[in-house]
Coordinates of C-alpha atoms in Angstrom, one line a residue:
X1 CA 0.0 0.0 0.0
X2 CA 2.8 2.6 0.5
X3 CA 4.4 2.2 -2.2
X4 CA 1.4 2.6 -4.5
X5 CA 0.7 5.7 -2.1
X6 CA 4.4 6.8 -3.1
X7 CA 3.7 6.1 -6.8
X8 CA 0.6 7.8 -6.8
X9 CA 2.2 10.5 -5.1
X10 CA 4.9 11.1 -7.6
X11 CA 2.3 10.8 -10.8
X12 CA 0.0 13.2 -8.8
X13 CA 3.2 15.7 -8.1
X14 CA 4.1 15.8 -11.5
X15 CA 0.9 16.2 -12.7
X16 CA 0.2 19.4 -10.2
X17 CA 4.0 20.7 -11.5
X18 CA 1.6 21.2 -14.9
X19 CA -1.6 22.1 -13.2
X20 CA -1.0 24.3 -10.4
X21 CA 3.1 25.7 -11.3
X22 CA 4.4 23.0 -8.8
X23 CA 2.5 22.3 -5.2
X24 CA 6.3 21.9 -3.7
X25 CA 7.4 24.9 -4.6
X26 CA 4.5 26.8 -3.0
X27 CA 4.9 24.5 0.1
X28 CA 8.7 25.6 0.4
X29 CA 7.7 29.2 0.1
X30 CA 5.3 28.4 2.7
X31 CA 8.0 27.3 4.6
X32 CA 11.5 29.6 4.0
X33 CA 9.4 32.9 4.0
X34 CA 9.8 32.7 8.1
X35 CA 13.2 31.5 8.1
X36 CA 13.9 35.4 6.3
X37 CA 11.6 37.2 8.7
X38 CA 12.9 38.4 11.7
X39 CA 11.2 38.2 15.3
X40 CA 8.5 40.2 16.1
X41 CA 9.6 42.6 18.3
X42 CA 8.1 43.2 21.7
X43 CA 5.4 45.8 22.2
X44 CA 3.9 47.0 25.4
X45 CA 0.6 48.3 24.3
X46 CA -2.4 46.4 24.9
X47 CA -4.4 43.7 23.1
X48 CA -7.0 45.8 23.2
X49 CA -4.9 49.3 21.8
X50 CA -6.1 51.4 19.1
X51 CA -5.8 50.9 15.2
X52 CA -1.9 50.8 14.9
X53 CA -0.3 51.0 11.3
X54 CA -0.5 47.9 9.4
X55 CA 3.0 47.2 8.4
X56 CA 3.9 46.6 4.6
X57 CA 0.8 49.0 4.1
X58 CA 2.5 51.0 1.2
X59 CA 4.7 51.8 3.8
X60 CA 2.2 54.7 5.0
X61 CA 0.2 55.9 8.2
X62 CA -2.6 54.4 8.2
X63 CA -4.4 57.8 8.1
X64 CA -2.6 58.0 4.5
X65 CA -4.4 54.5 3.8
X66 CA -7.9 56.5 4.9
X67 CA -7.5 57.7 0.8
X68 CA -8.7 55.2 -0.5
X69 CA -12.6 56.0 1.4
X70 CA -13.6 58.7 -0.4
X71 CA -16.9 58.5 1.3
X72 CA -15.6 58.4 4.8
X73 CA -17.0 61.0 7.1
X74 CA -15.9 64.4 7.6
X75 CA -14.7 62.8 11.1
X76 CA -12.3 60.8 9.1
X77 CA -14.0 57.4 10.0
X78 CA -11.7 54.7 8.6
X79 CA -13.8 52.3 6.4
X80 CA -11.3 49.4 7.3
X81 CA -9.5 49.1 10.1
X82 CA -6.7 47.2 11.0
X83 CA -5.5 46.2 13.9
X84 CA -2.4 43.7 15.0
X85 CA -3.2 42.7 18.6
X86 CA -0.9 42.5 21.2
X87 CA 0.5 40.6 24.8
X88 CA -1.3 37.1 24.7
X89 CA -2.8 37.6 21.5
X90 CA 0.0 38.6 19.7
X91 CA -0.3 37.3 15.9
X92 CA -3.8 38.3 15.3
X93 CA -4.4 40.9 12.9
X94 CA -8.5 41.9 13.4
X95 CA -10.1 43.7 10.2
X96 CA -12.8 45.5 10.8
X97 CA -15.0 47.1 8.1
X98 CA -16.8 50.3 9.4
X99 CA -18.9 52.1 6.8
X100 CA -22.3 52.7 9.5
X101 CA -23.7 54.9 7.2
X102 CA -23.7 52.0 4.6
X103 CA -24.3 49.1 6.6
X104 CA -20.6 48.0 5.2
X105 CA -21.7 47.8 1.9
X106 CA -18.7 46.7 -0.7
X107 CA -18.0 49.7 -2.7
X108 CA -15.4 50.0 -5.4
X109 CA -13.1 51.7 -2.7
X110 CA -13.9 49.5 0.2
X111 CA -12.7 46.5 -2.4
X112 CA -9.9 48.8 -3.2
X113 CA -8.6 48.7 0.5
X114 CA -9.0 45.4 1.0
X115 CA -7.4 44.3 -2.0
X116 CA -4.2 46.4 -0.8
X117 CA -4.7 44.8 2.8
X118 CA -4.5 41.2 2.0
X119 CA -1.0 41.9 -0.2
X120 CA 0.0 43.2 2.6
X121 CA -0.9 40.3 5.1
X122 CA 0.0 37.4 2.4
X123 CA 3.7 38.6 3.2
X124 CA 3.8 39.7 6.4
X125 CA 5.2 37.0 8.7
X126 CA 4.5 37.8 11.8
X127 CA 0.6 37.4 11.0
X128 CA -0.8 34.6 12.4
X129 CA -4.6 34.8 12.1
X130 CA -6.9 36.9 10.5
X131 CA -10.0 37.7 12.0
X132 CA -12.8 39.4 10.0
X133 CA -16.0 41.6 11.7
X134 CA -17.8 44.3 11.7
X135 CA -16.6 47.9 13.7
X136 CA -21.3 48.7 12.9
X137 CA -23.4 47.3 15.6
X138 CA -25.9 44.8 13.7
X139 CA -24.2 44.6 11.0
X140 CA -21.3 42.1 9.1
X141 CA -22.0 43.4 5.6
X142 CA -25.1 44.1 4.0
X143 CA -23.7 43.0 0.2
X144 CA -22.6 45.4 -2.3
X145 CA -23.6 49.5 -2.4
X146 CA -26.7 49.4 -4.1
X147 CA -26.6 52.8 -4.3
X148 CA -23.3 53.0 -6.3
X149 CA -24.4 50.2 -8.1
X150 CA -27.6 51.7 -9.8
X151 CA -25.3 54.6 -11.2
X152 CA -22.7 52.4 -13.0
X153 CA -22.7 51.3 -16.8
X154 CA -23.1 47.5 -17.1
X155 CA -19.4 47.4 -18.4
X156 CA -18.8 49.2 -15.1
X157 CA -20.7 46.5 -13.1
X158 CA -18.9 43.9 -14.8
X159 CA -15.4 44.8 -13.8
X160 CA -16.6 46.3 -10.1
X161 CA -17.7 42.1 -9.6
X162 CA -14.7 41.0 -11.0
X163 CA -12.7 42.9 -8.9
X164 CA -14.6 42.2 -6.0
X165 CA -14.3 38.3 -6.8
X166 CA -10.6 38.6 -7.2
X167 CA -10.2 40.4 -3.9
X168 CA -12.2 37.9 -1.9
X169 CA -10.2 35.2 -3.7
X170 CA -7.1 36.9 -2.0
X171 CA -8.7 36.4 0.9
X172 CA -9.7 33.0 0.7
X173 CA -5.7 32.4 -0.1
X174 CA -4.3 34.6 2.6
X175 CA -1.7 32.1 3.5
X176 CA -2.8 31.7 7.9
X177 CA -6.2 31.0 9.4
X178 CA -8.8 33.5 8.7
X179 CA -12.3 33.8 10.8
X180 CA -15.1 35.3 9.8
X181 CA -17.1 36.7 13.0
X182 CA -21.0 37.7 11.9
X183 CA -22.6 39.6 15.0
X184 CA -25.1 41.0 12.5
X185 CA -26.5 40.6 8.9
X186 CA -24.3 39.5 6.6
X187 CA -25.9 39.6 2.7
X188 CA -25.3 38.4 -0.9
X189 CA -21.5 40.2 -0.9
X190 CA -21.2 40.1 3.0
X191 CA -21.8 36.4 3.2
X192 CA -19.2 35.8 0.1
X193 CA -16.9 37.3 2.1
X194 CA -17.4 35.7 5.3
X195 CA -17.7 32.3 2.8
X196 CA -14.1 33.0 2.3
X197 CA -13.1 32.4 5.0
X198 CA -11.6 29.4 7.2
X199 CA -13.8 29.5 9.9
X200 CA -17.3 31.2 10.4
X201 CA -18.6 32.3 13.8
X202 CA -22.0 34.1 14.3
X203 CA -24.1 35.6 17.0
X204 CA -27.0 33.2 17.1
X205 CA -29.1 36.5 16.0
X206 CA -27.3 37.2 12.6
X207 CA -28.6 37.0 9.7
X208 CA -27.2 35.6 6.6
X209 CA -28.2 34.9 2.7
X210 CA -27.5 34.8 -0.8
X211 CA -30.4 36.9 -1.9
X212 CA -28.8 38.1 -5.3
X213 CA -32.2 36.4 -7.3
X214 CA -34.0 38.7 -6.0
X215 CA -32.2 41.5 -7.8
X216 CA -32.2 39.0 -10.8
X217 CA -28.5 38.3 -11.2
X218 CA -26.7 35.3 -9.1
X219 CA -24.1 35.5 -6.3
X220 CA -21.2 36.7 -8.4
X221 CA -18.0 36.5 -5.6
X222 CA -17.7 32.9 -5.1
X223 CA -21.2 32.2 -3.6
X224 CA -22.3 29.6 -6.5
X225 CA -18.9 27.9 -5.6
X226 CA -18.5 28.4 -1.8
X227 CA -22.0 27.9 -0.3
X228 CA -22.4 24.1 -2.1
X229 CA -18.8 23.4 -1.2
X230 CA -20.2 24.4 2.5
X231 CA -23.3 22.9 2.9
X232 CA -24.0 20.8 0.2
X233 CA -25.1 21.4 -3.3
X234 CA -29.0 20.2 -3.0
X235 CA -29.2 22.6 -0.1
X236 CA -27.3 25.6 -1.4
X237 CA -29.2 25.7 -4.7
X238 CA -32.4 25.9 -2.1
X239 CA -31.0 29.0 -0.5
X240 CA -30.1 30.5 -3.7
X241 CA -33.0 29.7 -5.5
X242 CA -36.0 31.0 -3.0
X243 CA -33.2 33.8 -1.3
X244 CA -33.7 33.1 2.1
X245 CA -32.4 34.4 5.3
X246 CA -31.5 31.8 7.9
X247 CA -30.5 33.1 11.4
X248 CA -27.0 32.1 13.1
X249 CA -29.0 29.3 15.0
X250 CA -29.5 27.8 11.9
X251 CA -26.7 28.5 10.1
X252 CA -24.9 26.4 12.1
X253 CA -27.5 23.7 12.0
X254 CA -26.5 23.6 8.4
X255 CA -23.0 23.7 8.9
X256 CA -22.8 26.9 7.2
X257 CA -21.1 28.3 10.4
X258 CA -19.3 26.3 13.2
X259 CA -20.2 28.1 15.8
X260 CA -23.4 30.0 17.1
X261 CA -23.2 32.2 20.1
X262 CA -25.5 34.4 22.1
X263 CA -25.5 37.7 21.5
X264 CA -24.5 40.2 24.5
X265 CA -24.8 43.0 25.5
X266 CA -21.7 44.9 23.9
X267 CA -23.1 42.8 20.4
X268 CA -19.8 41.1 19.7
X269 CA -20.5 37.8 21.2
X270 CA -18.9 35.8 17.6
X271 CA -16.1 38.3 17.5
X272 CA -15.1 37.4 21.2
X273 CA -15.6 33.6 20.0
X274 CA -13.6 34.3 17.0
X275 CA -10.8 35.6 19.5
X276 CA -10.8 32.7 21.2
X277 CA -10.1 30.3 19.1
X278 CA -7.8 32.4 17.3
X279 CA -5.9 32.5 20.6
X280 CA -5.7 28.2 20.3
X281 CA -4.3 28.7 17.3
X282 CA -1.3 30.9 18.4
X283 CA 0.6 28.0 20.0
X284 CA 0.9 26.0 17.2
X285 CA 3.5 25.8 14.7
X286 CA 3.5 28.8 12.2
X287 CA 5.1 26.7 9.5
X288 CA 2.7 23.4 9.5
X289 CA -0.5 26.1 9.9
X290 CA 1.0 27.4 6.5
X291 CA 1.6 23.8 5.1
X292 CA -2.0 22.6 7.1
X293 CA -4.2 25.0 5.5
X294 CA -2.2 24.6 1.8
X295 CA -2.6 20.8 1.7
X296 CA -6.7 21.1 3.2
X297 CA -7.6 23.6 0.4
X298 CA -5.5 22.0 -2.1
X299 CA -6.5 18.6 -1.6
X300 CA -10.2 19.8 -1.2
X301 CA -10.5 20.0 -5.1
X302 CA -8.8 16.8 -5.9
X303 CA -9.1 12.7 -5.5
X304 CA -8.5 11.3 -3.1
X305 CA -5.4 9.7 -4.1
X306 CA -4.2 13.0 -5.2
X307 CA -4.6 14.4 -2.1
X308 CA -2.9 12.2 -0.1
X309 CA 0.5 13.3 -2.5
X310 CA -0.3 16.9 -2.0
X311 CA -0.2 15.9 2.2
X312 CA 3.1 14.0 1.6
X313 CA 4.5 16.8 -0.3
X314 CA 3.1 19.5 2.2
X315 CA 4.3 17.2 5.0
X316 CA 8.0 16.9 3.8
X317 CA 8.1 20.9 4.1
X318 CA 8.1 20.6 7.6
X319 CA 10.9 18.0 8.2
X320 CA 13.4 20.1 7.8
X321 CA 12.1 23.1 10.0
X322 CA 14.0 24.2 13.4
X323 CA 10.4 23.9 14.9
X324 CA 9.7 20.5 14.6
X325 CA 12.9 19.8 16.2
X326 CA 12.3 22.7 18.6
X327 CA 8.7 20.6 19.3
X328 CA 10.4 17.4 19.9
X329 CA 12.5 19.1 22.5
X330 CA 10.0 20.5 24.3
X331 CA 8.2 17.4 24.4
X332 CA 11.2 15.5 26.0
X333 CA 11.7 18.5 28.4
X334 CA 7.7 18.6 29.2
X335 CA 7.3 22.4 28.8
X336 CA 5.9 24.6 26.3
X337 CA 7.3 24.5 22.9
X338 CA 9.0 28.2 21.8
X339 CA 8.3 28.1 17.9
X340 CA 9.8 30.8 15.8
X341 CA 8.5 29.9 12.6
X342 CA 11.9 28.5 10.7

């Protein structure tokens, strides 16, 4: 059995060197971009600090970043914040969109700024997890700006969804753990986005749907793809076909998130989940949660035979690392392993 395992895996390595320019080479990238970074260095603000500067941002303030909302307020509200926690949660970068006046609506600049923020995080080593939520009280994202829509040309439209598909394909192939935390309604574009991502967390009061048929045209951001890969096909043509709303309650009966929460008081019951299990993430070894997620998604949309060579390939990435010697150690010495991603 293992050696038709290792045949299978050669055939199926050679045939993703064609398909997908070489799973092993992406793996070692995966892999040597932490050996290059350097430590993160220490910081004594708190977890819980303002919006500090996201680094490899265009190398700007963010307040220079706050260019790309031309609709922000006069009080220069920040239509995407970024923040990279701090102390015990160091590694977690929280995004949080925060247009109230437009429920979060995906506009072209909104896309714009998150477009620059995930090629920014895709090389930024020190990021560990991404959380996604909502700075607007009952709200995640209400889907794209209707009201921008109705003024654009239909070649306008076309590009503005392309774009907007592209950008949340960035985000489904930021290379760490992303969360999606839904304390409030999360439609059409809002729910493509929070489809995205790894793991989806919701207030047991949210509210989520495609609900593009009713406007005639189809989830255009991954939502035909996502939602069946989710849930199921039969189910997920139901949802898209009749446009309904399902609450976080049942949302996760349906496994469309895995993890429904009581809302509280300060309405961010999922993003405190979402913070949690980011922080049970934060131990592990950055270089086999790179290679982990890359040989998941990869092997997702493959046989299974093929899938087990993209593991065997992913897996040999980390046999050379200082870490899993590092973890070895730590095991023999019974204390906490002290990973530095290399």
């Amino acid at each position: 059995m293992a050696a038709t395992v290792t045949a299978a895996a050669a055939a199926a390595l050679s045939l993703l060197q064609r398909r997908r320019t070489g799973l092993a080479a992406v793996a070692t990238a995966a892999s040597s971009s932490f050996s290059s970074s350097p430590s993160a260095s220490s910081s004594s603000s708190s977890s819980c600090s303002p919006s500090r500067p996201l680094r490899g941002f265009a190398a700007l303030p963010f307040s220079a970043a706050r260019g790309y909302s031309s609709e922000a307020k006069a009080g220069g509200e920040e239509e995407l914040r970024v923040r990279y926690l701090d102390d015990e949660h160091k590694g977690i970068v929280v995004l949080g969109l925060n247009r109230a006046h437009a429920k979060n609506a995906l506009n072209k600049n909104l896309v714009k700024m998150m477009s620059k923020v995930m090629e920014a995080l895709k090389s930024d080593k020190k990021v560990r997890t991404v959380i996604f939520r909502s700075e607007v009280p009952g709200v995640f994202c209400a889907g794209a700006d209707l009201k921008e829509r109705v003024k654009m040309h239909s070649s306008e439209v076309s590009s503005f969804v392309s774009k907007a598909r592209a950008t949340i394909n960035e985000m489904a192939n930021l290379p760490v753990p992303t969360i999606a935390a839904i304390d409030g309604i999360a439609l059409g574009g809002g729910l493509e986005l929070a489809l995205a991502c790894d793991i989806r967390v919701a207030a047991t009061s949210a509210k989520m749907g495609l609900v593009e048929t009713k406007l005639a045209i189809i989830p255009g951001a991954g939502g035909t793809q996502r939602l069946p890969r989710t849930i199921g096909v039969s189910l997920a043509k139901e949802l898209i076909f009749s446009a309904r709303v399902v609450d976080g309650e049942e949302a996760k009966s349906i496994g469309l998130v895995s993890h429904a929460v009581e809302q509280n008081d300060a309405g961010d019951a999922a993003y405190r989940k979402a913070l949690s299990l980011a922080r049970e993430f934060l131990p592990q070894g950055p270089v086999a949660m790179r290679v982990a997620k890359l040989a998941i998604n990869q092997g997702m949309e493959v046989d299974l035979l093929t899938g087990l060579a993209i593991e065997e390939a992913c897996y040999a990435q980390t046999i050379p690392t200082k870490d899993r010697i590092e973890g070895l150690l730590a095991f023999k010495e019974k204390r906490p392993p002290r990973y530095k991603g290399e």
